[in-house]
C-alpha atoms as a PDB file:
ATOM      1  CA  MET A   1     -22.561-108.246 -59.226  1.00  0.00           C
ATOM      2  CA  ARG A   2     -24.930-106.322 -56.977  1.00  0.00           C
ATOM      3  CA  CYS A   3     -28.018-107.399 -55.019  1.00  0.00           C
ATOM      4  CA  ALA A   4     -30.204-105.729 -52.398  1.00  0.00           C
ATOM      5  CA  VAL A   5     -33.285-106.048 -50.238  1.00  0.00           C
ATOM      6  CA  LEU A   6     -35.984-103.425 -50.825  1.00  0.00           C
ATOM      7  CA  GLY A   7     -38.790-102.288 -48.562  1.00  0.00           C
ATOM      8  CA  ASP A   8     -40.044 -99.679 -46.136  1.00  0.00           C
ATOM      9  CA  PRO A   9     -38.969 -99.899 -43.350  1.00  0.00           C
ATOM     10  CA  ILE A  10     -35.847-101.828 -44.223  1.00  0.00           C
ATOM     11  CA  GLU A  11     -33.129-101.062 -41.667  1.00  0.00           C
ATOM     12  CA  HIS A  12     -34.052-104.053 -39.471  1.00  0.00           C
ATOM     13  CA  SER A  13     -33.602-106.631 -42.241  1.00  0.00           C
ATOM     14  CA  LEU A  14     -31.250-109.581 -41.644  1.00  0.00           C
ATOM     15  CA  SER A  15     -31.162-110.428 -45.354  1.00  0.00           C
ATOM     16  CA  PRO A  16     -27.836-108.624 -45.951  1.00  0.00           C
ATOM     17  CA  VAL A  17     -26.239-110.643 -43.150  1.00  0.00           C
ATOM     18  CA  LEU A  18     -27.414-113.948 -44.645  1.00  0.00           C
ATOM     19  CA  HIS A  19     -26.552-113.225 -48.271  1.00  0.00           C
ATOM     20  CA  ARG A  20     -23.168-111.666 -47.506  1.00  0.00           C
ATOM     21  CA  ALA A  21     -22.268-114.713 -45.402  1.00  0.00           C
ATOM     22  CA  GLY A  22     -23.153-116.876 -48.387  1.00  0.00           C
ATOM     23  CA  TYR A  23     -20.983-114.813 -50.717  1.00  0.00           C
ATOM     24  CA  GLU A  24     -18.067-115.015 -48.285  1.00  0.00           C
ATOM     25  CA  ALA A  25     -18.416-118.775 -47.869  1.00  0.00           C
ATOM     26  CA  LEU A  26     -18.307-119.284 -51.654  1.00  0.00           C
ATOM     27  CA  GLY A  27     -15.662-116.638 -52.349  1.00  0.00           C
ATOM     28  CA  LEU A  28     -17.982-114.474 -54.440  1.00  0.00           C
ATOM     29  CA  ALA A  29     -17.080-110.808 -54.844  1.00  0.00           C
ATOM     30  CA  TRP A  30     -20.740-109.752 -54.780  1.00  0.00           C
ATOM     31  CA  THR A  31     -22.409-107.003 -52.762  1.00  0.00           C
ATOM     32  CA  TYR A  32     -25.792-106.984 -51.011  1.00  0.00           C
ATOM     33  CA  GLN A  33     -27.325-103.773 -49.687  1.00  0.00           C
ATOM     34  CA  THR A  34     -30.499-102.451 -48.109  1.00  0.00           C
ATOM     35  CA  ARG A  35     -32.471 -99.890 -50.096  1.00  0.00           C
ATOM     36  CA  ARG A  36     -35.535 -98.095 -48.786  1.00  0.00           C
ATOM     37  CA  VAL A  37     -38.212 -98.152 -51.484  1.00  0.00           C
ATOM     38  CA  LYS A  38     -41.661 -96.873 -50.584  1.00  0.00           C
ATOM     39  CA  SER A  39     -44.990 -98.161 -51.817  1.00  0.00           C
ATOM     40  CA  GLY A  40     -45.575 -96.998 -55.388  1.00  0.00           C
ATOM     41  CA  ASP A  41     -41.865 -96.473 -56.139  1.00  0.00           C
ATOM     42  CA  LEU A  42     -40.778 -99.967 -57.207  1.00  0.00           C
ATOM     43  CA  ALA A  43     -41.153 -99.469 -60.967  1.00  0.00           C
ATOM     44  CA  TRP A  44     -39.189 -96.216 -60.787  1.00  0.00           C
ATOM     45  CA  PHE A  45     -36.443 -97.823 -58.705  1.00  0.00           C
ATOM     46  CA  LEU A  46     -36.039-100.711 -61.158  1.00  0.00           C
ATOM     47  CA  SER A  47     -35.661 -98.219 -64.001  1.00  0.00           C
ATOM     48  CA  THR A  48     -32.608 -96.701 -62.281  1.00  0.00           C
ATOM     49  CA  LEU A  49     -30.602 -99.951 -62.058  1.00  0.00           C
ATOM     50  CA  ASP A  50     -27.796-100.810 -64.477  1.00  0.00           C
ATOM     51  CA  GLU A  51     -26.643-104.243 -65.671  1.00  0.00           C
ATOM     52  CA  SER A  52     -24.487-104.818 -62.586  1.00  0.00           C
ATOM     53  CA  TRP A  53     -27.659-105.522 -60.575  1.00  0.00           C
ATOM     54  CA  ARG A  54     -28.435-109.241 -60.507  1.00  0.00           C
ATOM     55  CA  GLY A  55     -31.097-109.831 -57.859  1.00  0.00           C
ATOM     56  CA  LEU A  56     -33.481-108.110 -55.471  1.00  0.00           C
ATOM     57  CA  SER A  57     -35.245-109.357 -52.360  1.00  0.00           C
ATOM     58  CA  LEU A  58     -38.588-107.687 -51.684  1.00  0.00           C
ATOM     59  CA  THR A  59     -40.258-107.146 -48.348  1.00  0.00           C
ATOM     60  CA  MET A  60     -43.303-105.146 -47.327  1.00  0.00           C
ATOM     61  CA  PRO A  61     -44.934-103.182 -48.865  1.00  0.00           C
ATOM     62  CA  LEU A  62     -43.608-104.255 -52.269  1.00  0.00           C
ATOM     63  CA  LYS A  63     -44.461-107.965 -52.588  1.00  0.00           C
ATOM     64  CA  ARG A  64     -47.907-107.494 -54.097  1.00  0.00           C
ATOM     65  CA  GLU A  65     -46.938-104.322 -55.955  1.00  0.00           C
ATOM     66  CA  ALA A  66     -44.337-106.308 -57.910  1.00  0.00           C
ATOM     67  CA  MET A  67     -47.028-108.633 -59.265  1.00  0.00           C
ATOM     68  CA  ALA A  68     -48.476-105.765 -61.280  1.00  0.00           C
ATOM     69  CA  ILE A  69     -45.230-104.512 -62.825  1.00  0.00           C
ATOM     70  CA  VAL A  70     -43.249-107.688 -63.629  1.00  0.00           C
ATOM     71  CA  ALA A  71     -44.354-109.543 -66.749  1.00  0.00           C
ATOM     72  CA  ASP A  72     -42.494-112.817 -66.069  1.00  0.00           C
ATOM     73  CA  VAL A  73     -43.854-114.243 -62.800  1.00  0.00           C
ATOM     74  CA  SER A  74     -43.408-117.835 -61.611  1.00  0.00           C
ATOM     75  CA  HIS A  75     -46.265-120.225 -60.910  1.00  0.00           C
ATOM     76  CA  ARG A  76     -45.636-120.219 -57.173  1.00  0.00           C
ATOM     77  CA  ALA A  77     -45.564-116.414 -57.071  1.00  0.00           C
ATOM     78  CA  ARG A  78     -48.938-116.380 -58.831  1.00  0.00           C
ATOM     79  CA  LEU A  79     -50.214-118.963 -56.354  1.00  0.00           C
ATOM     80  CA  VAL A  80     -49.172-116.781 -53.390  1.00  0.00           C
ATOM     81  CA  GLY A  81     -50.155-113.552 -55.125  1.00  0.00           C
ATOM     82  CA  ALA A  82     -46.855-111.956 -54.135  1.00  0.00           C
ATOM     83  CA  VAL A  83     -43.289-111.635 -55.408  1.00  0.00           C
ATOM     84  CA  ASN A  84     -40.407-111.576 -52.935  1.00  0.00           C
ATOM     85  CA  THR A  85     -37.599-112.223 -55.424  1.00  0.00           C
ATOM     86  CA  LEU A  86     -36.615-110.415 -58.611  1.00  0.00           C
ATOM     87  CA  VAL A  87     -33.876-111.818 -60.858  1.00  0.00           C
ATOM     88  CA  ARG A  88     -32.440-110.021 -63.869  1.00  0.00           C
ATOM     89  CA  THR A  89     -32.691-111.985 -67.098  1.00  0.00           C
ATOM     90  CA  THR A  90     -31.723-111.185 -70.659  1.00  0.00           C
ATOM     91  CA  TYR A  91     -35.235-109.827 -71.251  1.00  0.00           C
ATOM     92  CA  GLY A  92     -35.873-107.957 -67.995  1.00  0.00           C
ATOM     93  CA  TRP A  93     -36.815-108.806 -64.421  1.00  0.00           C
ATOM     94  CA  ALA A  94     -38.380-112.161 -63.527  1.00  0.00           C
ATOM     95  CA  GLY A  95     -40.448-112.515 -60.353  1.00  0.00           C
ATOM     96  CA  ASP A  96     -40.550-115.498 -57.996  1.00  0.00           C
ATOM     97  CA  ASN A  97     -41.631-116.319 -54.452  1.00  0.00           C
ATOM     98  CA  THR A  98     -39.305-118.186 -52.085  1.00  0.00           C
ATOM     99  CA  ASP A  99     -41.451-117.589 -48.991  1.00  0.00           C
ATOM    100  CA  LEU A 100     -43.575-120.616 -49.873  1.00  0.00           C
ATOM    101  CA  PRO A 101     -40.813-123.240 -50.259  1.00  0.00           C
ATOM    102  CA  GLY A 102     -38.930-121.554 -47.415  1.00  0.00           C
ATOM    103  CA  ALA A 103     -41.865-121.996 -45.037  1.00  0.00           C
ATOM    104  CA  VAL A 104     -42.272-125.650 -46.024  1.00  0.00           C
ATOM    105  CA  ALA A 105     -38.565-126.329 -45.433  1.00  0.00           C
ATOM    106  CA  ALA A 106     -38.540-124.417 -42.136  1.00  0.00           C
ATOM    107  CA  VAL A 107     -41.395-126.480 -40.697  1.00  0.00           C
ATOM    108  CA  ARG A 108     -39.940-129.792 -41.796  1.00  0.00           C
ATOM    109  CA  GLU A 109     -36.577-128.938 -40.233  1.00  0.00           C
ATOM    110  CA  ARG A 110     -38.192-128.767 -36.787  1.00  0.00           C
ATOM    111  CA  TYR A 111     -41.316-130.947 -36.949  1.00  0.00           C
ATOM    112  CA  ASP A 112     -41.850-134.309 -38.618  1.00  0.00           C
ATOM    113  CA  GLY A 113     -45.375-135.023 -37.377  1.00  0.00           C
ATOM    114  CA  PRO A 114     -48.525-135.061 -39.515  1.00  0.00           C
ATOM    115  CA  ILE A 115     -50.071-131.734 -40.506  1.00  0.00           C
ATOM    116  CA  ARG A 116     -53.731-132.308 -41.316  1.00  0.00           C
ATOM    117  CA  SER A 117     -55.003-128.934 -40.147  1.00  0.00           C
ATOM    118  CA  ALA A 118     -53.585-125.503 -39.384  1.00  0.00           C
ATOM    119  CA  ALA A 119     -54.641-122.215 -37.805  1.00  0.00           C
ATOM    120  CA  ILE A 120     -53.040-118.891 -38.631  1.00  0.00           C
ATOM    121  CA  LEU A 121     -53.033-115.840 -36.374  1.00  0.00           C
ATOM    122  CA  GLY A 122     -53.365-112.890 -38.736  1.00  0.00           C
ATOM    123  CA  ALA A 123     -54.472-112.614 -42.348  1.00  0.00           C
ATOM    124  CA  GLY A 124     -51.929-110.581 -44.302  1.00  0.00           C
ATOM    125  CA  ALA A 125     -49.474-111.525 -47.065  1.00  0.00           C
ATOM    126  CA  THR A 126     -47.370-113.662 -44.727  1.00  0.00           C
ATOM    127  CA  ALA A 127     -50.499-115.536 -43.633  1.00  0.00           C
ATOM    128  CA  ALA A 128     -51.167-116.324 -47.297  1.00  0.00           C
ATOM    129  CA  SER A 129     -47.715-117.813 -47.962  1.00  0.00           C
ATOM    130  CA  THR A 130     -47.568-119.750 -44.687  1.00  0.00           C
ATOM    131  CA  GLY A 131     -51.141-120.958 -45.175  1.00  0.00           C
ATOM    132  CA  LEU A 132     -50.235-122.292 -48.601  1.00  0.00           C
ATOM    133  CA  ALA A 133     -47.157-123.910 -47.059  1.00  0.00           C
ATOM    134  CA  ALA A 134     -49.416-125.668 -44.539  1.00  0.00           C
ATOM    135  CA  VAL A 135     -51.452-127.033 -47.436  1.00  0.00           C
ATOM    136  CA  GLU A 136     -48.277-128.191 -49.187  1.00  0.00           C
ATOM    137  CA  LEU A 137     -47.400-129.994 -45.941  1.00  0.00           C
ATOM    138  CA  GLY A 138     -50.724-131.831 -45.967  1.00  0.00           C
ATOM    139  CA  ALA A 139     -53.271-129.578 -44.267  1.00  0.00           C
ATOM    140  CA  GLY A 140     -56.720-130.102 -45.724  1.00  0.00           C
ATOM    141  CA  ALA A 141     -58.256-127.478 -43.441  1.00  0.00           C
ATOM    142  CA  VAL A 142     -56.904-124.013 -42.638  1.00  0.00           C
ATOM    143  CA  THR A 143     -58.484-121.461 -40.302  1.00  0.00           C
ATOM    144  CA  LEU A 144     -57.536-117.787 -40.439  1.00  0.00           C
ATOM    145  CA  LEU A 145     -57.928-116.164 -37.030  1.00  0.00           C
ATOM    146  CA  ALA A 146     -58.414-112.459 -37.634  1.00  0.00           C
ATOM    147  CA  ARG A 147     -59.988-109.413 -36.036  1.00  0.00           C
ATOM    148  CA  ASP A 148     -61.583-108.293 -39.306  1.00  0.00           C
ATOM    149  CA  ALA A 149     -63.169-111.048 -41.412  1.00  0.00           C
ATOM    150  CA  ALA A 150     -63.630-108.747 -44.404  1.00  0.00           C
ATOM    151  CA  ARG A 151     -59.917-107.906 -44.544  1.00  0.00           C
ATOM    152  CA  ALA A 152     -59.084-111.606 -44.342  1.00  0.00           C
ATOM    153  CA  GLU A 153     -61.076-112.475 -47.466  1.00  0.00           C
ATOM    154  CA  GLU A 154     -58.237-111.883 -49.943  1.00  0.00           C
ATOM    155  CA  THR A 155     -55.920-114.175 -47.993  1.00  0.00           C
ATOM    156  CA  ARG A 156     -58.671-116.794 -47.594  1.00  0.00           C
ATOM    157  CA  ALA A 157     -59.200-116.809 -51.353  1.00  0.00           C
ATOM    158  CA  VAL A 158     -55.468-117.176 -52.054  1.00  0.00           C
ATOM    159  CA  ILE A 159     -55.146-120.252 -49.821  1.00  0.00           C
ATOM    160  CA  ALA A 160     -58.409-121.775 -51.053  1.00  0.00           C
ATOM    161  CA  ALA A 161     -57.155-121.536 -54.664  1.00  0.00           C
ATOM    162  CA  HIS A 162     -54.410-124.091 -53.997  1.00  0.00           C
ATOM    163  CA  PRO A 163     -54.800-127.088 -56.348  1.00  0.00           C
ATOM    164  CA  ALA A 164     -55.314-129.361 -53.322  1.00  0.00           C
ATOM    165  CA  ALA A 165     -58.604-127.516 -52.689  1.00  0.00           C
ATOM    166  CA  PRO A 166     -58.304-127.072 -48.911  1.00  0.00           C
ATOM    167  CA  THR A 167     -61.194-125.926 -46.752  1.00  0.00           C
ATOM    168  CA  VAL A 168     -60.362-122.404 -45.583  1.00  0.00           C
ATOM    169  CA  ALA A 169     -62.387-120.658 -42.886  1.00  0.00           C
ATOM    170  CA  VAL A 170     -62.157-117.291 -41.166  1.00  0.00           C
ATOM    171  CA  ALA A 171     -62.813-117.076 -37.430  1.00  0.00           C
ATOM    172  CA  PRO A 172     -62.327-114.486 -34.666  1.00  0.00           C
ATOM    173  CA  LEU A 173     -58.863-114.127 -33.155  1.00  0.00           C
ATOM    174  CA  ASP A 174     -60.057-115.748 -29.931  1.00  0.00           C
ATOM    175  CA  ALA A 175     -61.393-118.918 -31.630  1.00  0.00           C
ATOM    176  CA  ARG A 176     -59.637-122.143 -30.650  1.00  0.00           C
ATOM    177  CA  PRO A 177     -59.841-124.782 -33.395  1.00  0.00           C
ATOM    178  CA  GLU A 178     -57.960-128.030 -32.777  1.00  0.00           C
ATOM    179  CA  VAL A 179     -55.052-128.115 -35.219  1.00  0.00           C
ATOM    180  CA  ASP A 180     -51.693-129.776 -35.794  1.00  0.00           C
ATOM    181  CA  LEU A 181     -49.917-126.528 -36.659  1.00  0.00           C
ATOM    182  CA  LEU A 182     -50.377-122.981 -35.374  1.00  0.00           C
ATOM    183  CA  VAL A 183     -48.779-120.184 -37.377  1.00  0.00           C
ATOM    184  CA  SER A 184     -48.444-116.735 -35.815  1.00  0.00           C
ATOM    185  CA  THR A 185     -47.979-113.762 -38.135  1.00  0.00           C
ATOM    186  CA  ILE A 186     -48.950-111.195 -35.496  1.00  0.00           C
ATOM    187  CA  PRO A 187     -46.505-108.899 -33.657  1.00  0.00           C
ATOM    188  CA  VAL A 188     -45.310-109.550 -30.124  1.00  0.00           C
ATOM    189  CA  ALA A 189     -47.493-106.741 -28.790  1.00  0.00           C
ATOM    190  CA  ALA A 190     -50.601-108.651 -29.927  1.00  0.00           C
ATOM    191  CA  GLN A 191     -49.583-111.883 -28.199  1.00  0.00           C
ATOM    192  CA  THR A 192     -51.721-111.446 -25.094  1.00  0.00           C
ATOM    193  CA  ASP A 193     -51.644-113.631 -21.993  1.00  0.00           C
ATOM    194  CA  ASP A 194     -54.969-115.228 -22.958  1.00  0.00           C
ATOM    195  CA  LEU A 195     -53.707-116.029 -26.441  1.00  0.00           C
ATOM    196  CA  VAL A 196     -50.477-117.506 -25.093  1.00  0.00           C
ATOM    197  CA  ALA A 197     -52.307-119.670 -22.547  1.00  0.00           C
ATOM    198  CA  ALA A 198     -54.741-120.950 -25.159  1.00  0.00           C
ATOM    199  CA  TRP A 199     -52.063-122.124 -27.590  1.00  0.00           C
ATOM    200  CA  ARG A 200     -49.231-123.308 -25.341  1.00  0.00           C
ATOM    201  CA  GLU A 201     -49.947-127.001 -26.122  1.00  0.00           C
ATOM    202  CA  ALA A 202     -50.117-126.736 -29.903  1.00  0.00           C
ATOM    203  CA  PRO A 203     -48.224-129.712 -31.406  1.00  0.00           C
ATOM    204  CA  ALA A 204     -46.200-127.318 -33.569  1.00  0.00           C
ATOM    205  CA  LEU A 205     -45.908-123.520 -33.372  1.00  0.00           C
ATOM    206  CA  PHE A 206     -44.486-121.486 -36.246  1.00  0.00           C
ATOM    207  CA  ASP A 207     -43.892-117.857 -35.225  1.00  0.00           C
ATOM    208  CA  VAL A 208     -42.668-115.782 -38.167  1.00  0.00           C
ATOM    209  CA  VAL A 209     -41.149-113.147 -35.848  1.00  0.00           C
ATOM    210  CA  TYR A 210     -37.365-113.313 -35.386  1.00  0.00           C
ATOM    211  CA  ASP A 211     -36.706-110.082 -33.496  1.00  0.00           C
ATOM    212  CA  PRO A 212     -37.426-109.873 -30.608  1.00  0.00           C
ATOM    213  CA  TRP A 213     -36.937-113.530 -29.766  1.00  0.00           C
ATOM    214  CA  PRO A 214     -38.254-115.545 -28.046  1.00  0.00           C
ATOM    215  CA  THR A 215     -41.806-114.293 -28.338  1.00  0.00           C
ATOM    216  CA  PRO A 216     -44.454-114.812 -25.640  1.00  0.00           C
ATOM    217  CA  LEU A 217     -46.011-117.598 -27.700  1.00  0.00           C
ATOM    218  CA  THR A 218     -42.763-119.478 -28.260  1.00  0.00           C
ATOM    219  CA  SER A 219     -41.590-119.033 -24.659  1.00  0.00           C
ATOM    220  CA  ALA A 220     -44.691-120.873 -23.432  1.00  0.00           C
ATOM    221  CA  ALA A 221     -44.854-123.526 -26.168  1.00  0.00           C
ATOM    222  CA  THR A 222     -44.595-127.188 -25.158  1.00  0.00           C
ATOM    223  CA  GLY A 223     -44.462-128.582 -28.694  1.00  0.00           C
ATOM    224  CA  ALA A 224     -42.131-128.065 -31.641  1.00  0.00           C
ATOM    225  CA  VAL A 225     -41.142-124.443 -32.337  1.00  0.00           C
ATOM    226  CA  ILE A 226     -40.290-123.001 -35.744  1.00  0.00           C
ATOM    227  CA  SER A 227     -38.851-119.489 -35.712  1.00  0.00           C
ATOM    228  CA  GLY A 228     -38.866-116.519 -37.999  1.00  0.00           C
ATOM    229  CA  LEU A 229     -35.138-117.004 -38.450  1.00  0.00           C
ATOM    230  CA  ASP A 230     -35.814-120.564 -39.658  1.00  0.00           C
ATOM    231  CA  LEU A 231     -38.147-119.062 -42.251  1.00  0.00           C
ATOM    232  CA  LEU A 232     -35.769-116.268 -43.204  1.00  0.00           C
ATOM    233  CA  VAL A 233     -32.845-118.633 -43.753  1.00  0.00           C
ATOM    234  CA  ASN A 234     -34.839-121.232 -45.653  1.00  0.00           C
ATOM    235  CA  GLN A 235     -36.395-118.661 -47.983  1.00  0.00           C
ATOM    236  CA  ALA A 236     -32.989-117.004 -48.488  1.00  0.00           C
ATOM    237  CA  VAL A 237     -31.456-120.288 -49.693  1.00  0.00           C
ATOM    238  CA  PRO A 238     -33.480-120.626 -52.939  1.00  0.00           C
ATOM    239  CA  GLN A 239     -33.251-116.858 -53.379  1.00  0.00           C
ATOM    240  CA  PHE A 240     -29.449-116.996 -53.134  1.00  0.00           C
ATOM    241  CA  GLU A 241     -29.407-119.816 -55.679  1.00  0.00           C
ATOM    242  CA  LEU A 242     -31.645-117.891 -58.082  1.00  0.00           C
ATOM    243  CA  PHE A 243     -29.303-114.886 -57.843  1.00  0.00           C
ATOM    244  CA  THR A 244     -25.952-116.712 -58.081  1.00  0.00           C
ATOM    245  CA  SER A 245     -26.776-120.038 -59.829  1.00  0.00           C
ATOM    246  CA  GLN A 246     -24.700-121.745 -57.116  1.00  0.00           C
ATOM    247  CA  PRO A 247     -25.727-123.984 -54.178  1.00  0.00           C
ATOM    248  CA  ALA A 248     -26.350-121.883 -51.073  1.00  0.00           C
ATOM    249  CA  PRO A 249     -24.240-122.591 -47.942  1.00  0.00           C
ATOM    250  CA  LEU A 250     -27.253-122.902 -45.618  1.00  0.00           C
ATOM    251  CA  GLU A 251     -25.344-123.510 -42.383  1.00  0.00           C
ATOM    252  CA  ALA A 252     -23.006-120.554 -42.934  1.00  0.00           C
ATOM    253  CA  MET A 253     -26.003-118.330 -43.596  1.00  0.00           C
ATOM    254  CA  ARG A 254     -27.842-119.632 -40.527  1.00  0.00           C
ATOM    255  CA  ALA A 255     -24.808-119.129 -38.276  1.00  0.00           C
ATOM    256  CA  ALA A 256     -24.444-115.539 -39.481  1.00  0.00           C
ATOM    257  CA  GLY A 257     -28.114-114.864 -38.766  1.00  0.00           C
ATOM    258  CA  GLU A 258     -27.903-116.352 -35.280  1.00  0.00           C
ATOM    259  CA  ALA A 259     -24.796-114.288 -34.522  1.00  0.00           C
ATOM    260  CA  ALA A 260     -26.443-111.081 -35.731  1.00  0.00           C
ATOM    261  CA  LEU A 261     -29.542-111.696 -33.600  1.00  0.00           C
ATOM    262  CA  GLY A 262     -27.335-112.474 -30.613  1.00  0.00           C
ATOM    263  CA  ALA A 263     -25.502-109.178 -31.100  1.00  0.00           C
ATOM    264  CA  ARG A 264     -28.840-107.370 -31.018  1.00  0.00           C
ATOM    265  CA  GLY A 265     -29.423-108.858 -27.567  1.00  0.00           C
END
């Protein structure tokens, strides 16, 4: 059986490392590749695949594109407004989202304190899934910290639509609400000295970046730290199980990811 991760760019992805480690640990003769698929090309790419293809992981810019072309989409994918997992079924491709449960699991691995409120640096698709995860973890108030309030509106609406009916606000990037959890979805280059100093004492910091690591924010943090690798591994686990119908060997997958990041220096 064949699987792959699709996106553009895609060469940096650690997903092949994690999934292949899982296959090896379970003795599965499966393959997992990277395939560069540009925005607008997902439907065409799916049409080229034969029955040997079992599952696909999606990264940017394909997560929202998949919502429009896959008829069978899970409830949690509809909640997030994005598909990151495609599984072949007897009637075609089914779409799911493992970013949401993966983010919840990643936070709870590292932090067991209460999460009543959260702030998110950035307002893209990752901010939507991690914001929803914060709500699942108990946050009744979420603040999106973004440079452009208008561009943050779609993400604000996605989080606000959660059945728990959280209060979701948009504020400038330099706002400093008091929260239990800070999520950073911004690149390292945007993590300025002022930003780092302002958030160093956050009770819990979840930085979705995994390369380079550590980031300026996580290097200065005094509270619990959740990494992008934590997220990647914990979202890969349910994805692996959807593809193979077997329990995922989480620790083997994590060890492979840590080794690959170490090799990158």
